[in-house]
């Protein structure tokens, strides 16, 4: 997905697309659903008259009459779906996928203008090229480049890559001289990632140069309204108040910010500029330790203001300001958080970044799609109470009480589907002399180590439902090499065995345990992770979680949902005893067989007619209730839900 095999400033290199494949368990089931349901269903939307993405290219190519439909960035959403198709093909080897993409690419090529320009909204509506940044031209360019590079790596074809190169050459011609009227254009930073990937694919240094120019331009222009900015917020909303190398906090639109940081990490991987990584370290710390939810989600508010008093949308608020019911947490932002951490994992080689990748994958990303693979959340709050917010459930809304079969702003669904399709590529990385295991689950790895020798591993596990992981070496070189095993930050007292005996290495939580020896086929590594239910608490400065707790089992965050409460009892009535004990259950009739938790809670009904009233002694009732994984909520009809619950101290 990102090819860091020749990146000089990366400690953990990426494996090739399709070299790891899920074989059993949680992610194998999700990938099969992605292959059989998610990608085909989404293709039906985007190639038809609902999503209209393919129609836009046909109209721009003169092959069909009609008007542009969808938002200005809809081309990029279509490219993301194409990228998901490529990942599925890399595993399934279904060549009909390549044939279908070839036909689509022919239409896209016909839509591209002679100078390389490609943006259907602008072309169909007759708008001047690069006249206003609200049209998100760079967003579409970035996803074009990324998808074209992935397509080339998997298929060996150049038909899509040639379109991307032609477009990038136009960008270089226009933006490399850095004319003042274009200096504020690169705010939607997917083009930084895309250009860096195009450099890695073609080795044309102009693309890396241009990616860095888009970083350097930020924070150098006066933050004032101009013809190119009309119709879209300015300042911190688009991270243009402060140059990246001087920035100290994550601000503004969360997707724009996290894509920005991910792109800058890509550039650092090639240049090694210390000021860049220093800034990214500060920003990572600000996000991970002051602005990230327990689910790995980011972007606290739909509307608000930055600490510098700029209007923001879908973005970051102050540190420790973490509303639950109004949390926005756009699915794209959460995925971008994982993308940023995946890049830092490669650069730094530290497992804390993989911890966040995993946290996002199981919680704040996966919650964005329904159990049937056909309905989507855009925003992902941590609490929903009837009567507190009245959502309008329809395709025009990004906030809704139920997942929608189509959302007009369709950036999140294909982003999530391509992430599920490519997640096996995050499971392993290559060290200087070995392999790092980043994510756990039943899979098979067949790749080459840094020295060119073959390594084949087979992982067997019921993770995340249990913490027993067994890795068998099926093929390897005879010389010693390393296997790095990630010990998650929540996994105190993890144990490691090699060929049935104690591995005799430390297993500190939040670090890689490194096993180095001369391995041979048939050798096994067994990792046991504690998977007890744990009550979590928030930082004391998070007012919204004071005297409340959230439940976590391994990487999974759990929630309470109203279908699991008796009639007349609401989520607002439930309190968690501090000494609660949970029983794990796996009922195939509940949400397709997820592992649930059952424990005795305290119930107290409140008068909800008055805004305020005198405090009185409560009358408590004890009863058992069931908790479900957060990602699985809202699959049983409209429901109340909460991740955080008040504590009764025992």
Coordinates of C-alpha atoms in Angstrom, one line a residue:
X1 CA 0.0 0.0 0.0
X2 CA 2.9 2.3 0.8
X3 CA 6.2 0.9 -0.6
X4 CA 8.9 1.8 1.9
X5 CA 11.3 -1.0 0.7
X6 CA 13.8 1.7 -0.5
X7 CA 12.9 4.4 2.0
X8 CA 16.2 5.3 3.8
X9 CA 14.6 6.6 7.0
X10 CA 12.3 3.7 7.8
X11 CA 13.1 1.0 10.4
X12 CA 10.3 -1.3 9.7
X13 CA 9.6 -1.8 6.0
X14 CA 6.3 -2.6 4.4
X15 CA 5.5 -6.1 3.1
X16 CA 4.1 -6.5 -0.4
X17 CA 0.4 -6.4 -1.2
X18 CA -1.1 -9.8 -0.9
X19 CA 1.9 -11.3 0.9
X20 CA -0.1 -11.7 4.0
X21 CA -3.6 -13.2 3.8
X22 CA -6.2 -13.8 6.5
X23 CA -7.1 -17.4 6.8
X24 CA -9.4 -17.8 9.8
X25 CA -11.2 -15.9 12.5
X26 CA -12.2 -12.3 12.9
X27 CA -10.4 -10.5 10.0
X28 CA -10.7 -13.5 7.6
X29 CA -14.5 -13.2 8.0
X30 CA -14.4 -9.5 7.5
X31 CA -12.3 -9.8 4.4
X32 CA -14.6 -12.4 2.9
X33 CA -17.5 -10.1 3.5
X34 CA -15.5 -7.3 2.0
X35 CA -14.8 -9.4 -1.1
X36 CA -18.3 -10.9 -1.5
X37 CA -20.5 -8.0 -0.2
X38 CA -18.9 -4.7 0.6
X39 CA -17.0 -4.1 -2.6
X40 CA -19.7 -5.4 -5.0
X41 CA -22.5 -3.5 -3.2
X42 CA -20.4 -0.3 -3.2
X43 CA -19.6 -0.8 -6.8
X44 CA -23.3 -1.1 -7.6
X45 CA -23.8 2.3 -5.9
X46 CA -20.9 4.1 -7.4
X47 CA -21.4 2.7 -10.9
X48 CA -25.1 3.3 -10.9
X49 CA -27.5 6.2 -10.6
X50 CA -27.3 6.5 -6.8
X51 CA -23.6 7.0 -6.2
X52 CA -23.1 8.4 -9.8
X53 CA -19.3 8.4 -9.5
X54 CA -18.7 6.4 -12.7
X55 CA -21.4 8.4 -14.5
X56 CA -19.5 11.6 -13.8
X57 CA -16.4 10.2 -15.6
X58 CA -18.6 9.1 -18.5
X59 CA -20.2 12.6 -18.8
X60 CA -16.7 14.3 -18.6
X61 CA -15.5 11.9 -21.3
X62 CA -18.4 12.8 -23.6
X63 CA -19.8 9.3 -23.5
X64 CA -23.0 10.2 -21.6
X65 CA -25.3 13.2 -21.2
X66 CA -26.1 14.6 -17.8
X67 CA -25.1 16.8 -14.9
X68 CA -22.4 16.2 -12.3
X69 CA -23.7 14.7 -9.2
X70 CA -22.2 14.2 -5.8
X71 CA -19.8 16.5 -4.0
X72 CA -16.7 18.0 -5.7
X73 CA -14.4 15.3 -4.1
X74 CA -16.5 12.4 -5.4
X75 CA -13.9 11.3 -8.0
X76 CA -11.5 10.6 -5.0
X77 CA -14.2 8.4 -3.4
X78 CA -14.5 6.4 -6.6
X79 CA -10.7 6.0 -6.7
X80 CA -10.8 4.6 -3.2
X81 CA -13.4 2.0 -4.2
X82 CA -11.1 1.1 -7.2
X83 CA -8.2 0.7 -4.7
X84 CA -10.3 -1.7 -2.6
X85 CA -10.9 -3.7 -5.8
X86 CA -7.2 -4.0 -6.4
X87 CA -6.6 -5.3 -2.8
X88 CA -9.3 -7.9 -3.2
X89 CA -7.8 -9.0 -6.5
X90 CA -4.4 -9.3 -4.9
X91 CA -5.7 -12.0 -2.6
X92 CA -8.5 -13.6 -4.7
X93 CA -6.7 -13.5 -8.1
X94 CA -10.1 -12.9 -9.6
X95 CA -9.1 -11.6 -13.0
X96 CA -12.6 -10.3 -13.8
X97 CA -11.8 -7.5 -11.3
X98 CA -8.8 -6.4 -13.5
X99 CA -10.9 -6.6 -16.6
X100 CA -13.6 -4.4 -15.1
X101 CA -11.0 -1.9 -13.9
X102 CA -9.5 -1.8 -17.3
X103 CA -12.8 -0.7 -18.8
X104 CA -13.2 1.9 -16.1
X105 CA -9.6 3.2 -16.7
X106 CA -10.4 3.6 -20.4
X107 CA -13.3 5.9 -19.5
X108 CA -11.2 7.8 -17.0
X109 CA -8.5 8.2 -19.7
X110 CA -11.1 9.6 -22.1
X111 CA -12.2 12.1 -19.5
X112 CA -8.7 13.3 -18.9
X113 CA -7.8 16.5 -20.7
X114 CA -4.8 16.8 -23.0
X115 CA -2.7 18.7 -20.4
X116 CA -3.4 16.0 -17.8
X117 CA -6.2 17.8 -15.9
X118 CA -8.8 15.5 -14.4
X119 CA -11.6 16.6 -12.1
X120 CA -15.2 15.8 -13.3
X121 CA -17.0 18.5 -11.2
X122 CA -14.8 21.2 -12.7
X123 CA -14.9 19.8 -16.2
X124 CA -18.6 19.1 -16.4
X125 CA -19.7 22.4 -14.8
X126 CA -17.3 24.5 -16.8
X127 CA -15.4 26.0 -13.8
X128 CA -11.9 27.4 -14.2
X129 CA -9.2 25.0 -13.2
X130 CA -7.6 25.7 -9.8
X131 CA -9.7 28.8 -9.2
X132 CA -11.0 27.9 -5.8
X133 CA -9.7 25.4 -3.3
X134 CA -13.2 24.5 -2.1
X135 CA -13.5 22.1 -5.0
X136 CA -10.9 19.8 -3.4
X137 CA -8.9 19.2 -6.6
X138 CA -5.9 18.0 -4.6
X139 CA -7.9 15.5 -2.8
X140 CA -8.9 13.8 -6.0
X141 CA -5.4 14.0 -7.3
X142 CA -4.0 12.3 -4.2
X143 CA -6.3 9.4 -4.4
X144 CA -5.7 9.0 -8.1
X145 CA -2.0 8.7 -7.5
X146 CA -2.3 6.3 -4.6
X147 CA -4.7 4.0 -6.4
X148 CA -2.7 4.1 -9.6
X149 CA 0.5 3.1 -7.8
X150 CA -1.3 0.2 -6.0
X151 CA -2.9 -0.9 -9.3
X152 CA 0.5 -0.9 -11.0
X153 CA 2.2 -2.9 -8.2
X154 CA -0.5 -5.6 -8.1
X155 CA -1.3 -5.9 -11.8
X156 CA 2.0 -4.8 -13.5
X157 CA -0.1 -2.6 -15.8
X158 CA 0.7 1.0 -16.6
X159 CA -2.6 2.1 -18.0
X160 CA -3.8 3.8 -14.8
X161 CA -0.3 4.9 -13.8
X162 CA 0.1 6.8 -17.0
X163 CA -3.0 8.8 -16.2
X164 CA -1.6 9.6 -12.8
X165 CA 1.8 10.6 -14.1
X166 CA 0.2 12.9 -16.7
X167 CA -1.8 14.6 -14.0
X168 CA 1.1 14.9 -11.6
X169 CA 3.2 16.4 -14.4
X170 CA 0.6 19.1 -14.7
X171 CA 0.6 19.8 -11.0
X172 CA 4.4 20.1 -11.0
X173 CA 4.3 22.5 -13.9
X174 CA 1.7 24.7 -12.2
X175 CA 2.7 24.4 -8.5
X176 CA 6.5 24.0 -8.5
X177 CA 7.1 27.7 -9.3
X178 CA 4.9 28.4 -6.3
X179 CA 2.9 31.3 -7.7
X180 CA 1.2 33.3 -4.9
X181 CA -2.3 32.7 -6.2
X182 CA -1.8 28.9 -5.8
X183 CA 0.1 28.8 -2.5
X184 CA -2.9 28.1 -0.3
X185 CA -4.3 25.3 -2.5
X186 CA -2.8 22.2 -1.1
X187 CA -4.9 22.1 2.1
X188 CA -6.5 18.6 1.4
X189 CA -3.3 16.7 1.9
X190 CA -4.0 13.4 0.3
X191 CA -1.9 14.7 -2.6
X192 CA 1.2 14.7 -0.4
X193 CA 0.8 11.0 0.3
X194 CA -0.1 10.3 -3.3
X195 CA 2.9 12.3 -4.7
X196 CA 5.3 10.5 -2.4
X197 CA 3.9 7.2 -3.5
X198 CA 4.3 8.2 -7.1
X199 CA 7.9 9.1 -6.4
X200 CA 8.4 5.7 -4.8
X201 CA 6.9 4.0 -7.8
X202 CA 8.6 6.0 -10.6
X203 CA 11.7 7.3 -8.8
X204 CA 11.0 10.7 -10.4
X205 CA 12.3 13.1 -7.8
X206 CA 10.0 15.9 -9.0
X207 CA 7.0 14.3 -7.3
X208 CA 8.8 14.1 -3.9
X209 CA 9.9 17.7 -4.4
X210 CA 6.3 18.8 -5.1
X211 CA 5.1 16.9 -2.0
X212 CA 7.5 18.8 0.1
X213 CA 6.5 22.1 -1.5
X214 CA 2.9 21.5 -0.4
X215 CA 4.2 21.1 3.1
X216 CA 6.4 24.2 2.9
X217 CA 3.6 26.4 1.6
X218 CA 1.5 25.9 4.7
X219 CA 1.6 28.8 7.2
X220 CA 3.4 31.2 4.8
X221 CA 0.4 33.2 3.5
X222 CA -1.7 35.8 5.2
X223 CA -4.9 34.1 6.6
X224 CA -7.4 36.4 4.9
X225 CA -10.3 35.7 2.5
X226 CA -9.2 35.6 -1.1
X227 CA -10.9 34.6 -4.4
X228 CA -9.4 31.1 -4.1
X229 CA -10.7 30.6 -0.5
X230 CA -14.3 31.9 -0.8
X231 CA -16.9 29.4 0.4
X232 CA -14.7 27.4 2.8
X233 CA -13.4 28.1 6.3
X234 CA -9.8 29.5 6.5
X235 CA -7.1 29.4 9.1
X236 CA -6.8 26.6 11.6
X237 CA -9.7 24.7 9.9
X238 CA -7.2 23.9 7.1
X239 CA -4.0 24.0 9.2
X240 CA -2.7 27.2 7.6
X241 CA -2.1 29.4 10.7
X242 CA 1.3 27.9 11.6
X243 CA 3.9 26.2 9.5
X244 CA 4.0 22.5 10.2
X245 CA 7.5 22.5 11.6
X246 CA 6.5 25.0 14.3
X247 CA 3.0 23.6 15.1
X248 CA 2.4 22.3 18.6
X249 CA -1.2 21.1 18.5
X250 CA -3.6 19.3 16.2
X251 CA -6.2 21.8 15.0
X252 CA -9.0 22.1 12.5
X253 CA -10.6 19.5 10.3
X254 CA -9.5 16.2 11.6
X255 CA -9.2 14.4 8.3
X256 CA -7.2 17.2 6.7
X257 CA -4.9 17.3 9.7
X258 CA -4.3 13.5 10.0
X259 CA -3.8 13.2 6.2
X260 CA -1.4 16.2 6.5
X261 CA 0.7 14.4 9.2
X262 CA 0.6 11.1 7.3
X263 CA 1.9 12.8 4.2
X264 CA 4.6 14.6 6.1
X265 CA 5.6 11.2 7.6
X266 CA 5.9 9.9 4.1
X267 CA 8.1 12.8 3.1
X268 CA 10.3 12.3 6.2
X269 CA 10.7 8.6 5.3
X270 CA 12.5 9.8 2.1
X271 CA 14.3 12.9 3.3
X272 CA 15.0 12.3 7.0
X273 CA 14.5 16.0 7.9
X274 CA 14.7 16.2 11.6
X275 CA 12.4 19.3 11.9
X276 CA 9.6 17.3 10.2
X277 CA 9.8 14.3 12.6
X278 CA 10.1 16.5 15.6
X279 CA 6.9 18.3 14.6
X280 CA 5.2 15.0 14.0
X281 CA 6.3 13.7 17.4
X282 CA 4.7 16.7 19.1
X283 CA 1.5 16.4 17.1
X284 CA 1.3 12.6 17.7
X285 CA 1.6 13.2 21.4
X286 CA -1.1 16.0 21.3
X287 CA -3.5 13.7 19.5
X288 CA -2.9 10.4 21.3
X289 CA -2.6 11.8 24.8
X290 CA -4.9 14.8 24.8
X291 CA -7.5 14.6 21.9
X292 CA -8.1 10.9 21.2
X293 CA -11.1 8.9 22.4
X294 CA -10.9 5.5 24.1
X295 CA -12.0 4.0 20.8
X296 CA -9.0 5.6 18.9
X297 CA -11.4 8.1 17.3
X298 CA -10.4 11.7 16.7
X299 CA -12.2 15.0 15.8
X300 CA -14.4 15.9 18.7
X301 CA -16.9 18.2 17.1
X302 CA -19.0 18.7 14.0
X303 CA -18.8 22.5 14.5
X304 CA -16.7 24.6 16.8
X305 CA -13.6 26.8 17.2
X306 CA -9.9 26.2 17.5
X307 CA -7.9 27.5 20.5
X308 CA -6.9 30.4 18.1
X309 CA -10.6 31.1 17.6
X310 CA -10.9 30.0 14.0
X311 CA -14.1 28.4 12.9
X312 CA -13.7 24.7 12.4
X313 CA -15.9 21.9 11.2
X314 CA -15.5 18.1 11.7
X315 CA -12.5 18.7 13.8
X316 CA -10.4 19.1 16.9
X317 CA -11.4 21.0 20.0
X318 CA -9.2 21.9 23.0
X319 CA -7.2 19.3 24.8
X320 CA -9.3 17.0 27.1
X321 CA -12.5 18.4 25.8
X322 CA -14.2 15.1 24.9
X323 CA -18.0 15.2 24.5
X324 CA -19.6 11.8 24.1
X325 CA -23.1 12.4 22.8
X326 CA -22.0 15.1 20.4
X327 CA -18.7 13.5 19.5
X328 CA -18.2 13.6 15.7
X329 CA -15.4 11.2 15.1
X330 CA -15.7 11.0 11.4
X331 CA -14.9 7.5 10.1
X332 CA -12.3 9.0 7.7
X333 CA -10.6 10.8 10.6
X334 CA -10.3 7.7 12.6
X335 CA -8.9 5.7 9.7
X336 CA -6.5 8.6 9.0
X337 CA -5.3 8.3 12.6
X338 CA -4.4 4.7 11.9
X339 CA -2.7 5.6 8.6
X340 CA -0.6 8.2 10.4
X341 CA 0.4 5.6 13.1
X342 CA 1.2 3.0 10.5
X343 CA 3.7 5.4 8.9
X344 CA 5.2 6.2 12.3
X345 CA 5.4 2.5 13.2
X346 CA 7.6 2.1 10.1
X347 CA 9.8 5.2 10.9
X348 CA 10.2 4.6 14.6
X349 CA 9.8 0.8 15.0
X350 CA 7.9 1.3 18.2
X351 CA 4.8 -0.8 19.0
X352 CA 2.8 2.0 20.5
X353 CA 1.9 3.1 17.0
X354 CA 0.6 -0.4 16.2
X355 CA -1.5 -0.3 19.4
X356 CA -3.4 2.7 18.0
X357 CA -3.7 1.1 14.5
X358 CA -5.3 -1.9 16.2
X359 CA -7.5 0.2 18.5
X360 CA -8.9 2.1 15.5
X361 CA -9.4 -1.0 13.4
X362 CA -11.5 -2.9 15.9
X363 CA -13.5 0.1 17.2
X364 CA -13.7 3.6 15.6
X365 CA -13.2 2.4 12.1
X366 CA -15.2 -0.8 12.1
X367 CA -18.2 0.9 13.7
X368 CA -18.6 2.8 10.4
X369 CA -20.1 -0.2 8.7
X370 CA -23.0 -2.5 9.5
X371 CA -23.0 -6.2 10.2
X372 CA -24.5 -6.8 6.7
X373 CA -21.7 -4.7 5.0
X374 CA -24.2 -2.4 3.3
X375 CA -24.9 0.5 5.7
X376 CA -22.6 3.2 6.9
X377 CA -22.0 5.7 9.8
X378 CA -20.1 8.9 8.9
X379 CA -20.0 10.2 12.5
X380 CA -19.4 7.9 15.5
X381 CA -20.5 9.3 18.9
X382 CA -19.8 7.4 22.1
X383 CA -23.3 7.9 23.4
X384 CA -26.8 8.2 21.9
X385 CA -29.8 9.0 24.1
X386 CA -33.3 9.3 22.8
X387 CA -34.5 12.9 23.3
X388 CA -31.1 14.4 23.6
X389 CA -30.4 14.8 19.9
X390 CA -32.9 14.4 17.1
X391 CA -31.2 13.1 14.0
X392 CA -32.6 13.1 10.5
X393 CA -31.9 9.6 9.1
X394 CA -31.4 10.3 5.4
X395 CA -28.6 10.2 2.8
X396 CA -27.9 13.9 3.1
X397 CA -26.9 13.7 6.8
X398 CA -23.5 12.9 8.2
X399 CA -25.0 12.4 11.7
X400 CA -27.7 9.8 12.1
X401 CA -29.2 7.4 14.6
X402 CA -28.8 4.5 12.2
X403 CA -26.4 3.6 9.5
X404 CA -27.4 4.7 6.0
X405 CA -27.3 2.6 2.8
X406 CA -25.9 5.7 1.0
X407 CA -24.5 9.0 2.3
X408 CA -24.2 11.8 -0.2
X409 CA -20.9 12.8 1.3
X410 CA -19.5 9.4 0.5
X411 CA -15.9 9.8 1.6
X412 CA -16.0 7.5 4.6
X413 CA -17.6 4.3 3.2
X414 CA -15.0 3.6 0.5
X415 CA -12.2 4.6 2.8
X416 CA -13.3 2.0 5.3
X417 CA -13.9 -0.7 2.7
X418 CA -10.4 -0.2 1.3
X419 CA -9.0 -0.3 4.8
X420 CA -10.6 -3.6 5.5
X421 CA -9.4 -4.9 2.2
X422 CA -5.8 -3.9 2.8
X423 CA -5.6 -4.6 6.6
X424 CA -3.6 -7.8 6.2
X425 CA -0.8 -5.6 4.8
X426 CA -0.5 -3.9 8.2
X427 CA -0.2 -7.3 10.1
X428 CA 3.6 -7.6 9.5
X429 CA 6.6 -5.4 8.8
X430 CA 10.2 -6.3 7.9
X431 CA 13.0 -5.5 10.2
X432 CA 16.7 -5.3 9.2
X433 CA 17.0 -9.0 9.8
X434 CA 13.6 -10.4 10.5
X435 CA 9.9 -9.8 10.7
X436 CA 7.7 -7.8 13.1
X437 CA 4.2 -9.1 14.0
X438 CA 2.0 -6.0 14.3
X439 CA -1.5 -7.4 14.3
X440 CA -2.8 -10.8 15.5
X441 CA -5.3 -13.1 13.9
X442 CA -5.4 -16.2 11.7
X443 CA -3.2 -15.5 8.6
X444 CA -0.5 -16.8 6.4
X445 CA 2.6 -14.7 5.4
X446 CA 4.9 -15.4 2.5
X447 CA 7.5 -12.8 1.8
X448 CA 11.2 -12.1 1.6
X449 CA 13.4 -10.7 4.3
X450 CA 15.7 -7.7 3.8
X451 CA 18.4 -10.0 2.6
X452 CA 16.2 -11.6 0.0
X453 CA 15.7 -14.9 1.8
X454 CA 12.2 -16.5 1.9
X455 CA 10.1 -16.4 5.1
X456 CA 6.8 -18.2 5.5
X457 CA 4.8 -17.9 8.7
X458 CA 1.4 -19.3 9.7
X459 CA -0.6 -17.6 12.5
X460 CA -3.4 -19.4 14.3
X461 CA -5.6 -17.5 16.7
X462 CA -9.1 -16.8 17.9
X463 CA -8.0 -13.2 18.6
X464 CA -9.6 -10.8 19.6
X465 CA -12.1 -13.1 21.3
X466 CA -9.2 -15.0 23.0
X467 CA -5.5 -14.1 23.6
X468 CA -3.9 -17.3 22.5
X469 CA -1.7 -16.8 19.4
X470 CA 0.4 -19.5 17.8
X471 CA 2.9 -18.8 14.9
X472 CA 4.5 -21.6 13.0
X473 CA 7.6 -21.1 10.9
X474 CA 6.9 -23.0 7.6
X475 CA 10.0 -21.9 5.7
X476 CA 13.0 -19.7 6.5
X477 CA 16.7 -19.3 6.0
X478 CA 19.2 -21.2 8.2
X479 CA 21.0 -18.2 9.5
X480 CA 19.7 -16.5 12.7
X481 CA 17.0 -13.8 12.3
X482 CA 14.5 -12.0 14.5
X483 CA 10.8 -12.4 15.1
X484 CA 9.3 -9.3 16.9
X485 CA 6.1 -10.0 18.8
X486 CA 4.0 -6.9 19.7
X487 CA 3.0 -6.9 23.4
X488 CA 0.0 -4.6 23.4
X489 CA -0.1 -1.7 25.9
X490 CA -3.0 -3.3 27.8
X491 CA -1.3 -6.8 28.1
X492 CA 0.3 -7.0 31.5
X493 CA 1.8 -10.4 32.3
X494 CA 1.9 -11.7 28.7
X495 CA 3.9 -14.9 28.3
X496 CA 5.9 -16.1 25.3
X497 CA 7.0 -19.7 24.5
X498 CA 9.2 -21.0 21.7
X499 CA 8.7 -24.7 20.8
X500 CA 6.7 -25.1 24.0
X501 CA 9.3 -23.7 26.4
X502 CA 9.6 -20.3 28.1
X503 CA 11.2 -17.9 25.5
X504 CA 13.2 -16.3 28.3
X505 CA 12.6 -12.7 27.0
X506 CA 10.9 -9.8 28.7
X507 CA 7.3 -9.0 27.6
X508 CA 6.8 -5.4 28.8
X509 CA 3.4 -4.0 27.7
X510 CA 3.6 -1.5 24.9
X511 CA 6.8 -2.9 23.4
X512 CA 8.0 -5.5 20.9
X513 CA 9.5 -8.6 22.5
X514 CA 12.3 -9.7 20.2
X515 CA 13.1 -13.4 19.6
X516 CA 16.4 -14.0 17.8
X517 CA 17.7 -17.4 17.0
X518 CA 18.4 -19.8 14.1
X519 CA 14.9 -20.8 13.2
X520 CA 13.9 -23.9 11.2
X521 CA 10.7 -25.1 9.6
X522 CA 8.3 -26.4 12.3
X523 CA 9.4 -24.0 15.0
X524 CA 6.6 -22.4 16.9
X525 CA 6.1 -19.2 18.9
X526 CA 3.1 -19.0 21.3
X527 CA 2.0 -15.8 22.8
X528 CA -0.6 -15.7 25.6
X529 CA -2.3 -12.3 26.2
X530 CA -4.6 -11.7 29.2
X531 CA -8.1 -10.9 27.9
X532 CA -9.9 -10.0 31.1
X533 CA -12.5 -7.3 31.1
X534 CA -11.0 -4.1 32.4
X535 CA -12.7 -1.0 33.7
X536 CA -11.1 2.1 32.1
X537 CA -11.0 5.7 33.4
X538 CA -10.3 9.0 31.7
X539 CA -7.8 11.6 32.5
X540 CA -8.9 13.9 35.4
X541 CA -9.1 16.8 33.0
X542 CA -11.8 15.1 30.9
X543 CA -14.9 16.4 32.6
X544 CA -17.1 14.2 30.4
X545 CA -15.7 11.0 32.0
X546 CA -15.3 12.0 35.6
X547 CA -16.6 9.2 37.9
X548 CA -17.4 7.2 34.8
X549 CA -15.9 4.0 33.4
X550 CA -15.6 2.3 30.0
X551 CA -15.2 -1.5 29.5
X552 CA -12.3 -2.9 27.5
X553 CA -11.3 -6.4 26.7
X554 CA -8.0 -6.6 24.9
X555 CA -8.3 -4.2 21.9
X556 CA -12.1 -4.1 22.0
X557 CA -14.1 -1.4 23.6
X558 CA -17.6 -2.5 24.8
X559 CA -20.8 -0.5 25.1
X560 CA -24.3 -0.8 26.6
X561 CA -27.1 -0.8 24.1
X562 CA -30.8 -0.5 24.9
X563 CA -31.8 -3.9 23.2
X564 CA -30.0 -5.5 26.1
X565 CA -32.0 -3.7 28.8
X566 CA -35.4 -4.7 30.2
X567 CA -38.4 -2.7 29.0
X568 CA -38.6 0.7 30.8
X569 CA -34.9 0.8 31.7
X570 CA -32.8 3.2 29.7
X571 CA -29.0 3.5 29.4
X572 CA -29.2 6.6 31.5
X573 CA -30.4 4.5 34.5
X574 CA -27.4 2.1 34.5
X575 CA -24.5 2.4 36.9
X576 CA -21.4 0.2 37.1
X577 CA -20.3 -1.2 40.5
X578 CA -16.6 -0.8 40.9
X579 CA -16.3 -4.4 41.8
X580 CA -18.3 -5.8 38.9
X581 CA -17.4 -9.2 37.6
X582 CA -18.1 -10.1 33.9
X583 CA -19.0 -13.4 32.3
X584 CA -18.0 -13.8 28.7
X585 CA -20.6 -15.4 26.4
X586 CA -20.6 -16.3 22.7
X587 CA -24.2 -16.6 21.5
X588 CA -24.5 -17.2 17.8
X589 CA -27.9 -15.5 17.8
X590 CA -26.5 -12.2 19.1
X591 CA -24.9 -10.0 16.4
X592 CA -23.5 -13.0 14.4
X593 CA -21.8 -14.6 17.3
X594 CA -19.7 -11.8 18.9
X595 CA -18.4 -12.4 22.4
X596 CA -20.5 -10.4 24.9
X597 CA -20.1 -9.6 28.5
X598 CA -22.7 -10.0 31.2
X599 CA -22.4 -8.4 34.7
X600 CA -24.7 -7.2 37.5
X601 CA -25.2 -3.5 37.4
X602 CA -27.1 -1.0 39.6
X603 CA -30.3 0.6 38.3
X604 CA -31.6 3.9 39.4
X605 CA -34.5 5.7 37.7
X606 CA -34.4 9.5 37.7
X607 CA -37.0 12.2 37.2
X608 CA -36.3 13.6 33.8
X609 CA -38.9 16.3 33.8
X610 CA -36.9 19.0 35.5
X611 CA -33.6 20.6 34.4
X612 CA -32.4 20.6 38.1
X613 CA -33.8 19.3 41.3
X614 CA -32.8 18.6 44.9
X615 CA -30.5 15.7 45.6
X616 CA -32.2 12.7 47.2
X617 CA -31.0 9.2 48.3
X618 CA -31.5 6.8 45.4
X619 CA -33.2 3.5 45.5
X620 CA -31.0 0.9 43.8
X621 CA -32.0 -2.3 42.0
X622 CA -29.4 -4.9 40.9
X623 CA -29.8 -6.8 37.7
X624 CA -27.6 -8.5 35.1
X625 CA -27.2 -6.8 31.7
X626 CA -25.3 -7.6 28.6
X627 CA -22.6 -5.5 26.9
X628 CA -21.6 -5.7 23.3
X629 CA -18.5 -4.6 21.3
X630 CA -18.9 -0.9 20.4
X631 CA -18.3 -1.6 16.7
X632 CA -21.4 -3.9 16.7
X633 CA -24.0 -1.4 18.1
X634 CA -26.9 -0.2 16.0
X635 CA -27.5 -3.5 14.2
X636 CA -30.7 -4.3 16.0
X637 CA -32.8 -1.3 15.2
X638 CA -32.7 2.2 16.5
X639 CA -31.2 2.0 20.0
X640 CA -29.7 4.0 22.8
X641 CA -26.0 3.4 23.4
X642 CA -23.3 4.5 25.7
X643 CA -19.6 3.6 26.1
X644 CA -19.1 5.5 29.4
X645 CA -21.2 4.7 32.4
X646 CA -21.2 6.2 35.9
X647 CA -19.5 4.2 38.7
X648 CA -21.0 3.2 42.0
X649 CA -17.9 2.7 44.3
X650 CA -17.9 -0.5 46.4

